[in-house]
Amino acid sequence: MSNNFQLIETIISHLKQSFPNATYELDWETPLQLLVATILAAQCTDERVNKVTKTLFIKYPNAQSYTQVDILELEQDIKPTGFYRNKAKTIQSVCQQLVERFNGEVPNTMAEMVTLPGVARKTANVVLNTAFNMSSGIIVDTHVLRVSQRLGLTKNKNPEKIEQDLMKLVSQDEWTFFGPAVVLHGRYTCTAKNPKCLECNLQTVCEKINIEV
Ligand code: SF4
């Protein structure tokens, strides 16, 4: 186990060299904006989400405003992000709950966040880690899932089990850095197809599971 802890320390120090100020690439100013942007970011690039939210956040300034619009109109407003029918439904249901149970505000605990419709630990962690600066857990999105497996930090496939494995390895004061940093590493270096192992600063410690180089 101590080897694993040494390994994770090396990984974190290399990630800090590459991404000293690692943060999510979604644009937001309030916890609600980050929550909505995170819902829209499923199966979509952050760049495209940021284009859509530029006008969306002006049109919908609070949770109540999302609940008062016809769903067909909301669907059109978010259409470029894909899967817009489901996303519009989720945003309206989440905002309805925020208005009814939380006075229109995004709650700042994991226990409350995951009671919101369609909000699992990943989305909750993005909001809690980033908007509230809380070490609630480690975000496990598609990038973190893939990179953690390749590095040999987990043998699990389920995001919540992977998060548990990572939370045991990474010290809690690094959780809010580790998630965004691994997302960026996965987005730009350890890409799904053709990972750039030869230029990767983790290559000496990486087990390269399921990678042919
Ligand atoms: S060495 Fe290759 S597989 Fe390992 S983290 Fe770097 S890019 Fe990913």
PDB file of C-alpha atoms and ligand atoms in Angstrom:
ATOM      1  CA  MET A   1       0.000   0.000   0.000  1.00  0.00           C
ATOM      2  CA  SER A   2       2.863   2.412   0.843  1.00  0.00           C
ATOM      3  CA  ASN A   3       4.011   2.001  -2.775  1.00  0.00           C
ATOM      4  CA  ASN A   4       0.591   3.132  -3.881  1.00  0.00           C
ATOM      5  CA  PHE A   5       0.842   6.222  -1.698  1.00  0.00           C
ATOM      6  CA  GLN A   6       4.306   7.015  -3.114  1.00  0.00           C
ATOM      7  CA  LEU A   7       2.891   6.498  -6.582  1.00  0.00           C
ATOM      8  CA  ILE A   8       0.013   8.876  -5.976  1.00  0.00           C
ATOM      9  CA  GLU A   9       2.353  11.517  -4.544  1.00  0.00           C
ATOM     10  CA  THR A  10       4.479  11.332  -7.683  1.00  0.00           C
ATOM     11  CA  ILE A  11       1.390  11.521  -9.888  1.00  0.00           C
ATOM     12  CA  ILE A  12       0.056  14.561  -8.010  1.00  0.00           C
ATOM     13  CA  SER A  13       3.398  16.353  -8.167  1.00  0.00           C
ATOM     14  CA  HIS A  14       3.600  15.738 -11.933  1.00  0.00           C
ATOM     15  CA  LEU A  15      -0.009  16.899 -12.381  1.00  0.00           C
ATOM     16  CA  LYS A  16       0.845  20.085 -10.464  1.00  0.00           C
ATOM     17  CA  GLN A  17       3.695  20.755 -12.890  1.00  0.00           C
ATOM     18  CA  SER A  18       1.360  20.364 -15.860  1.00  0.00           C
ATOM     19  CA  PHE A  19      -1.756  22.016 -14.416  1.00  0.00           C
ATOM     20  CA  PRO A  20      -0.768  24.225 -11.447  1.00  0.00           C
ATOM     21  CA  ASN A  21      -4.166  25.945 -11.425  1.00  0.00           C
ATOM     22  CA  ALA A  22      -6.322  23.029 -12.570  1.00  0.00           C
ATOM     23  CA  THR A  23      -9.949  23.941 -12.686  1.00  0.00           C
ATOM     24  CA  TYR A  24     -13.021  23.053 -14.727  1.00  0.00           C
ATOM     25  CA  GLU A  25     -13.309  24.725 -18.100  1.00  0.00           C
ATOM     26  CA  LEU A  26     -17.011  25.524 -17.803  1.00  0.00           C
ATOM     27  CA  ASP A  27     -17.900  29.214 -17.422  1.00  0.00           C
ATOM     28  CA  TRP A  28     -20.016  30.063 -14.354  1.00  0.00           C
ATOM     29  CA  GLU A  29     -20.504  32.731 -11.719  1.00  0.00           C
ATOM     30  CA  THR A  30     -23.008  31.142  -9.321  1.00  0.00           C
ATOM     31  CA  PRO A  31     -23.527  27.568  -8.012  1.00  0.00           C
ATOM     32  CA  LEU A  32     -26.779  27.366 -10.037  1.00  0.00           C
ATOM     33  CA  GLN A  33     -24.957  28.340 -13.236  1.00  0.00           C
ATOM     34  CA  LEU A  34     -22.312  25.679 -12.592  1.00  0.00           C
ATOM     35  CA  LEU A  35     -24.985  23.064 -11.884  1.00  0.00           C
ATOM     36  CA  VAL A  36     -26.847  23.876 -15.117  1.00  0.00           C
ATOM     37  CA  ALA A  37     -23.585  23.969 -17.127  1.00  0.00           C
ATOM     38  CA  THR A  38     -22.556  20.582 -15.691  1.00  0.00           C
ATOM     39  CA  ILE A  39     -25.899  19.044 -16.694  1.00  0.00           C
ATOM     40  CA  LEU A  40     -25.434  20.470 -20.206  1.00  0.00           C
ATOM     41  CA  ALA A  41     -21.836  19.194 -20.411  1.00  0.00           C
ATOM     42  CA  ALA A  42     -22.902  15.525 -20.521  1.00  0.00           C
ATOM     43  CA  GLN A  43     -21.833  14.160 -23.927  1.00  0.00           C
ATOM     44  CA  CYS A  44     -20.847  17.674 -25.035  1.00  0.00           C
ATOM     45  CA  THR A  45     -17.653  19.741 -25.073  1.00  0.00           C
ATOM     46  CA  ASP A  46     -17.175  22.475 -22.470  1.00  0.00           C
ATOM     47  CA  GLU A  47     -16.490  24.885 -25.323  1.00  0.00           C
ATOM     48  CA  ARG A  48     -19.929  24.322 -26.830  1.00  0.00           C
ATOM     49  CA  VAL A  49     -21.620  24.519 -23.421  1.00  0.00           C
ATOM     50  CA  ASN A  50     -19.886  27.849 -22.753  1.00  0.00           C
ATOM     51  CA  LYS A  51     -21.223  29.243 -26.033  1.00  0.00           C
ATOM     52  CA  VAL A  52     -24.783  28.233 -25.111  1.00  0.00           C
ATOM     53  CA  THR A  53     -24.645  29.414 -21.497  1.00  0.00           C
ATOM     54  CA  LYS A  54     -23.407  32.864 -22.501  1.00  0.00           C
ATOM     55  CA  THR A  55     -26.967  33.814 -23.460  1.00  0.00           C
ATOM     56  CA  LEU A  56     -28.783  31.128 -21.411  1.00  0.00           C
ATOM     57  CA  PHE A  57     -27.619  32.546 -18.074  1.00  0.00           C
ATOM     58  CA  ILE A  58     -28.868  36.027 -19.043  1.00  0.00           C
ATOM     59  CA  LYS A  59     -32.285  34.692 -20.082  1.00  0.00           C
ATOM     60  CA  TYR A  60     -32.608  32.494 -16.961  1.00  0.00           C
ATOM     61  CA  PRO A  61     -31.183  34.434 -13.999  1.00  0.00           C
ATOM     62  CA  ASN A  62     -32.493  32.106 -11.253  1.00  0.00           C
ATOM     63  CA  ALA A  63     -33.968  28.665 -10.592  1.00  0.00           C
ATOM     64  CA  GLN A  64     -37.523  29.944 -10.778  1.00  0.00           C
ATOM     65  CA  SER A  65     -37.035  31.313 -14.301  1.00  0.00           C
ATOM     66  CA  TYR A  66     -36.192  27.815 -15.620  1.00  0.00           C
ATOM     67  CA  THR A  67     -39.438  26.464 -14.147  1.00  0.00           C
ATOM     68  CA  GLN A  68     -41.639  29.182 -15.648  1.00  0.00           C
ATOM     69  CA  VAL A  69     -40.720  28.660 -19.290  1.00  0.00           C
ATOM     70  CA  ASP A  70     -42.391  26.192 -21.647  1.00  0.00           C
ATOM     71  CA  ILE A  71     -40.149  23.125 -21.877  1.00  0.00           C
ATOM     72  CA  LEU A  72     -40.140  23.335 -25.705  1.00  0.00           C
ATOM     73  CA  GLU A  73     -38.590  26.798 -25.468  1.00  0.00           C
ATOM     74  CA  LEU A  74     -35.932  25.608 -23.016  1.00  0.00           C
ATOM     75  CA  GLU A  75     -35.183  22.670 -25.333  1.00  0.00           C
ATOM     76  CA  GLN A  76     -34.520  25.083 -28.210  1.00  0.00           C
ATOM     77  CA  ASP A  77     -32.311  27.268 -25.993  1.00  0.00           C
ATOM     78  CA  ILE A  78     -30.014  24.349 -25.136  1.00  0.00           C
ATOM     79  CA  LYS A  79     -30.327  22.349 -28.368  1.00  0.00           C
ATOM     80  CA  PRO A  80     -26.680  22.770 -29.530  1.00  0.00           C
ATOM     81  CA  THR A  81     -25.486  20.796 -26.467  1.00  0.00           C
ATOM     82  CA  GLY A  82     -27.220  17.608 -27.691  1.00  0.00           C
ATOM     83  CA  PHE A  83     -29.617  15.294 -25.816  1.00  0.00           C
ATOM     84  CA  TYR A  84     -31.564  18.499 -25.282  1.00  0.00           C
ATOM     85  CA  ARG A  85     -34.934  16.926 -24.447  1.00  0.00           C
ATOM     86  CA  ASN A  86     -33.526  14.979 -21.500  1.00  0.00           C
ATOM     87  CA  LYS A  87     -31.330  17.865 -20.404  1.00  0.00           C
ATOM     88  CA  ALA A  88     -34.252  20.348 -20.486  1.00  0.00           C
ATOM     89  CA  LYS A  89     -36.351  17.923 -18.438  1.00  0.00           C
ATOM     90  CA  THR A  90     -33.551  17.473 -15.880  1.00  0.00           C
ATOM     91  CA  ILE A  91     -32.907  21.215 -15.585  1.00  0.00           C
ATOM     92  CA  GLN A  92     -36.611  21.953 -15.042  1.00  0.00           C
ATOM     93  CA  SER A  93     -37.041  19.158 -12.466  1.00  0.00           C
ATOM     94  CA  VAL A  94     -33.877  20.167 -10.595  1.00  0.00           C
ATOM     95  CA  CYS A  95     -34.924  23.841 -10.541  1.00  0.00           C
ATOM     96  CA  GLN A  96     -38.438  22.899  -9.412  1.00  0.00           C
ATOM     97  CA  GLN A  97     -36.901  21.066  -6.443  1.00  0.00           C
ATOM     98  CA  LEU A  98     -34.543  23.966  -5.701  1.00  0.00           C
ATOM     99  CA  VAL A  99     -37.514  26.359  -5.591  1.00  0.00           C
ATOM    100  CA  GLU A 100     -39.731  24.031  -3.526  1.00  0.00           C
ATOM    101  CA  ARG A 101     -37.172  22.696  -1.046  1.00  0.00           C
ATOM    102  CA  PHE A 102     -34.141  24.992  -1.000  1.00  0.00           C
ATOM    103  CA  ASN A 103     -35.531  28.504  -1.451  1.00  0.00           C
ATOM    104  CA  GLY A 104     -34.187  28.565  -5.018  1.00  0.00           C
ATOM    105  CA  GLU A 105     -30.582  28.011  -3.907  1.00  0.00           C
ATOM    106  CA  VAL A 106     -28.240  25.083  -4.680  1.00  0.00           C
ATOM    107  CA  PRO A 107     -27.677  23.119  -1.442  1.00  0.00           C
ATOM    108  CA  ASN A 108     -24.082  22.775  -0.258  1.00  0.00           C
ATOM    109  CA  THR A 109     -24.044  19.203   1.037  1.00  0.00           C
ATOM    110  CA  MET A 110     -23.567  15.927  -0.825  1.00  0.00           C
ATOM    111  CA  ALA A 111     -26.529  14.376   1.022  1.00  0.00           C
ATOM    112  CA  GLU A 112     -28.877  17.085  -0.272  1.00  0.00           C
ATOM    113  CA  MET A 113     -27.345  17.396  -3.739  1.00  0.00           C
ATOM    114  CA  VAL A 114     -27.879  13.754  -4.633  1.00  0.00           C
ATOM    115  CA  THR A 115     -31.591  14.028  -3.788  1.00  0.00           C
ATOM    116  CA  LEU A 116     -31.996  16.330  -6.806  1.00  0.00           C
ATOM    117  CA  PRO A 117     -33.395  14.517  -9.857  1.00  0.00           C
ATOM    118  CA  GLY A 118     -30.670  13.326 -12.237  1.00  0.00           C
ATOM    119  CA  VAL A 119     -27.849  14.570  -9.970  1.00  0.00           C
ATOM    120  CA  ALA A 120     -25.364  11.807  -9.100  1.00  0.00           C
ATOM    121  CA  ARG A 121     -22.109  12.128  -7.148  1.00  0.00           C
ATOM    122  CA  LYS A 122     -20.150  13.268 -10.213  1.00  0.00           C
ATOM    123  CA  THR A 123     -22.282  16.353 -10.836  1.00  0.00           C
ATOM    124  CA  ALA A 124     -22.578  17.015  -7.092  1.00  0.00           C
ATOM    125  CA  ASN A 125     -18.787  16.855  -6.709  1.00  0.00           C
ATOM    126  CA  VAL A 126     -18.229  19.312  -9.563  1.00  0.00           C
ATOM    127  CA  VAL A 127     -20.510  21.851  -7.864  1.00  0.00           C
ATOM    128  CA  LEU A 128     -19.366  21.199  -4.284  1.00  0.00           C
ATOM    129  CA  ASN A 129     -15.630  21.048  -5.163  1.00  0.00           C
ATOM    130  CA  THR A 130     -15.697  24.084  -7.416  1.00  0.00           C
ATOM    131  CA  ALA A 131     -18.481  26.470  -6.426  1.00  0.00           C
ATOM    132  CA  PHE A 132     -18.337  25.765  -2.677  1.00  0.00           C
ATOM    133  CA  ASN A 133     -14.640  24.770  -2.493  1.00  0.00           C
ATOM    134  CA  MET A 134     -15.621  21.688  -0.484  1.00  0.00           C
ATOM    135  CA  SER A 135     -13.700  18.395  -0.467  1.00  0.00           C
ATOM    136  CA  SER A 136     -16.874  16.359  -0.859  1.00  0.00           C
ATOM    137  CA  GLY A 137     -15.237  13.690  -3.011  1.00  0.00           C
ATOM    138  CA  ILE A 138     -13.371  13.262  -6.286  1.00  0.00           C
ATOM    139  CA  ILE A 139     -15.154  13.860  -9.559  1.00  0.00           C
ATOM    140  CA  VAL A 140     -15.082  10.721 -11.723  1.00  0.00           C
ATOM    141  CA  ASP A 141     -16.102  11.586 -15.261  1.00  0.00           C
ATOM    142  CA  THR A 142     -15.170   9.694 -18.417  1.00  0.00           C
ATOM    143  CA  HIS A 143     -11.601  11.141 -18.353  1.00  0.00           C
ATOM    144  CA  VAL A 144     -10.910  10.355 -14.688  1.00  0.00           C
ATOM    145  CA  LEU A 145     -12.365   6.881 -15.165  1.00  0.00           C
ATOM    146  CA  ARG A 146     -10.111   6.111 -18.142  1.00  0.00           C
ATOM    147  CA  VAL A 147      -6.912   7.681 -16.769  1.00  0.00           C
ATOM    148  CA  SER A 148      -7.269   6.048 -13.316  1.00  0.00           C
ATOM    149  CA  GLN A 149      -7.620   2.636 -14.928  1.00  0.00           C
ATOM    150  CA  ARG A 150      -4.636   3.150 -17.236  1.00  0.00           C
ATOM    151  CA  LEU A 151      -2.454   4.383 -14.368  1.00  0.00           C
ATOM    152  CA  GLY A 152      -3.391   1.283 -12.375  1.00  0.00           C
ATOM    153  CA  LEU A 153      -5.073   3.251  -9.556  1.00  0.00           C
ATOM    154  CA  THR A 154      -8.256   1.176  -9.764  1.00  0.00           C
ATOM    155  CA  LYS A 155      -9.492  -2.055 -11.218  1.00  0.00           C
ATOM    156  CA  ASN A 156     -13.123  -0.986 -10.899  1.00  0.00           C
ATOM    157  CA  LYS A 157     -15.336   0.125 -13.764  1.00  0.00           C
ATOM    158  CA  ASN A 158     -18.166   1.713 -11.808  1.00  0.00           C
ATOM    159  CA  PRO A 159     -17.570   5.492 -11.262  1.00  0.00           C
ATOM    160  CA  GLU A 160     -18.676   5.426  -7.618  1.00  0.00           C
ATOM    161  CA  LYS A 161     -16.353   2.496  -6.811  1.00  0.00           C
ATOM    162  CA  ILE A 162     -13.500   4.228  -8.652  1.00  0.00           C
ATOM    163  CA  GLU A 163     -14.173   7.342  -6.599  1.00  0.00           C
ATOM    164  CA  GLN A 164     -13.947   5.255  -3.396  1.00  0.00           C
ATOM    165  CA  ASP A 165     -10.592   3.780  -4.564  1.00  0.00           C
ATOM    166  CA  LEU A 166      -9.223   7.246  -5.363  1.00  0.00           C
ATOM    167  CA  MET A 167     -10.469   8.743  -2.103  1.00  0.00           C
ATOM    168  CA  LYS A 168      -8.488   6.088  -0.211  1.00  0.00           C
ATOM    169  CA  LEU A 169      -5.297   6.944  -2.122  1.00  0.00           C
ATOM    170  CA  VAL A 170      -5.438  10.712  -2.513  1.00  0.00           C
ATOM    171  CA  SER A 171      -5.326  12.814   0.642  1.00  0.00           C
ATOM    172  CA  GLN A 172      -8.497  14.822   1.146  1.00  0.00           C
ATOM    173  CA  ASP A 173      -6.808  18.199   0.825  1.00  0.00           C
ATOM    174  CA  GLU A 174      -5.887  17.266  -2.762  1.00  0.00           C
ATOM    175  CA  TRP A 175      -9.365  16.067  -3.872  1.00  0.00           C
ATOM    176  CA  THR A 176     -10.472  19.404  -5.350  1.00  0.00           C
ATOM    177  CA  PHE A 177      -7.199  19.618  -7.330  1.00  0.00           C
ATOM    178  CA  PHE A 178      -6.942  15.969  -8.335  1.00  0.00           C
ATOM    179  CA  GLY A 179     -10.333  15.721 -10.116  1.00  0.00           C
ATOM    180  CA  PRO A 180      -9.953  18.762 -12.421  1.00  0.00           C
ATOM    181  CA  ALA A 181      -6.250  17.996 -13.025  1.00  0.00           C
ATOM    182  CA  VAL A 182      -6.956  14.424 -14.156  1.00  0.00           C
ATOM    183  CA  VAL A 183      -9.837  15.679 -16.331  1.00  0.00           C
ATOM    184  CA  LEU A 184      -7.396  18.029 -18.088  1.00  0.00           C
ATOM    185  CA  HIS A 185      -4.731  15.315 -18.340  1.00  0.00           C
ATOM    186  CA  GLY A 186      -7.306  13.009 -19.929  1.00  0.00           C
ATOM    187  CA  ARG A 187      -8.586  15.686 -22.255  1.00  0.00           C
ATOM    188  CA  TYR A 188      -5.212  16.791 -23.610  1.00  0.00           C
ATOM    189  CA  THR A 189      -2.668  13.988 -23.076  1.00  0.00           C
ATOM    190  CA  CYS A 190      -4.185  10.667 -21.990  1.00  0.00           C
ATOM    191  CA  THR A 191      -6.850  10.894 -24.665  1.00  0.00           C
ATOM    192  CA  ALA A 192      -9.302   8.061 -25.289  1.00  0.00           C
ATOM    193  CA  LYS A 193      -7.797   7.341 -28.717  1.00  0.00           C
ATOM    194  CA  ASN A 194      -4.051   7.584 -29.330  1.00  0.00           C
ATOM    195  CA  PRO A 195      -2.915   8.706 -25.858  1.00  0.00           C
ATOM    196  CA  LYS A 196       0.283  10.765 -26.071  1.00  0.00           C
ATOM    197  CA  CYS A 197       2.357   8.440 -23.851  1.00  0.00           C
ATOM    198  CA  LEU A 198       5.688   9.499 -25.323  1.00  0.00           C
ATOM    199  CA  GLU A 199       5.189  13.112 -24.254  1.00  0.00           C
ATOM    200  CA  CYS A 200       3.391  12.281 -20.984  1.00  0.00           C
ATOM    201  CA  ASN A 201       5.176  13.200 -17.751  1.00  0.00           C
ATOM    202  CA  LEU A 202       3.492  10.255 -15.998  1.00  0.00           C
ATOM    203  CA  GLN A 203       4.897   7.645 -18.355  1.00  0.00           C
ATOM    204  CA  THR A 204       7.565   6.391 -15.937  1.00  0.00           C
ATOM    205  CA  VAL A 205       4.990   5.615 -13.222  1.00  0.00           C
ATOM    206  CA  CYS A 206       2.088   4.579 -15.452  1.00  0.00           C
ATOM    207  CA  GLU A 207       1.123   0.931 -15.778  1.00  0.00           C
ATOM    208  CA  LYS A 208      -0.447   1.738 -19.182  1.00  0.00           C
ATOM    209  CA  ILE A 209      -3.240  -0.770 -18.591  1.00  0.00           C
ATOM    210  CA  ASN A 210      -4.929  -1.649 -21.891  1.00  0.00           C
ATOM    211  CA  ILE A 211      -2.549   0.610 -23.832  1.00  0.00           C
ATOM    212  CA  GLU A 212      -0.414  -0.643 -26.662  1.00  0.00           C
ATOM    213  CA  VAL A 213       2.783   1.358 -27.068  1.00  0.00           C
TER     214      VAL A 213
HETATM  215  S1  SF4 B   1       1.690   7.214 -19.995  1.00  0.00           S
HETATM  216 FE1  SF4 B   1       0.077   7.068 -21.536  1.00  0.00          FE
HETATM  217  S2  SF4 B   1      -1.551   5.835 -20.580  1.00  0.00           S
HETATM  218 FE2  SF4 B   1      -0.196   6.543 -18.932  1.00  0.00          FE
HETATM  219  S3  SF4 B   1      -1.122   8.458 -18.197  1.00  0.00           S
HETATM  220 FE3  SF4 B   1       0.395   9.019 -19.748  1.00  0.00          FE
HETATM  221  S4  SF4 B   1      -0.760   9.146 -21.674  1.00  0.00           S
HETATM  222 FE4  SF4 B   1      -2.009   8.002 -20.194  1.00  0.00          FE
END
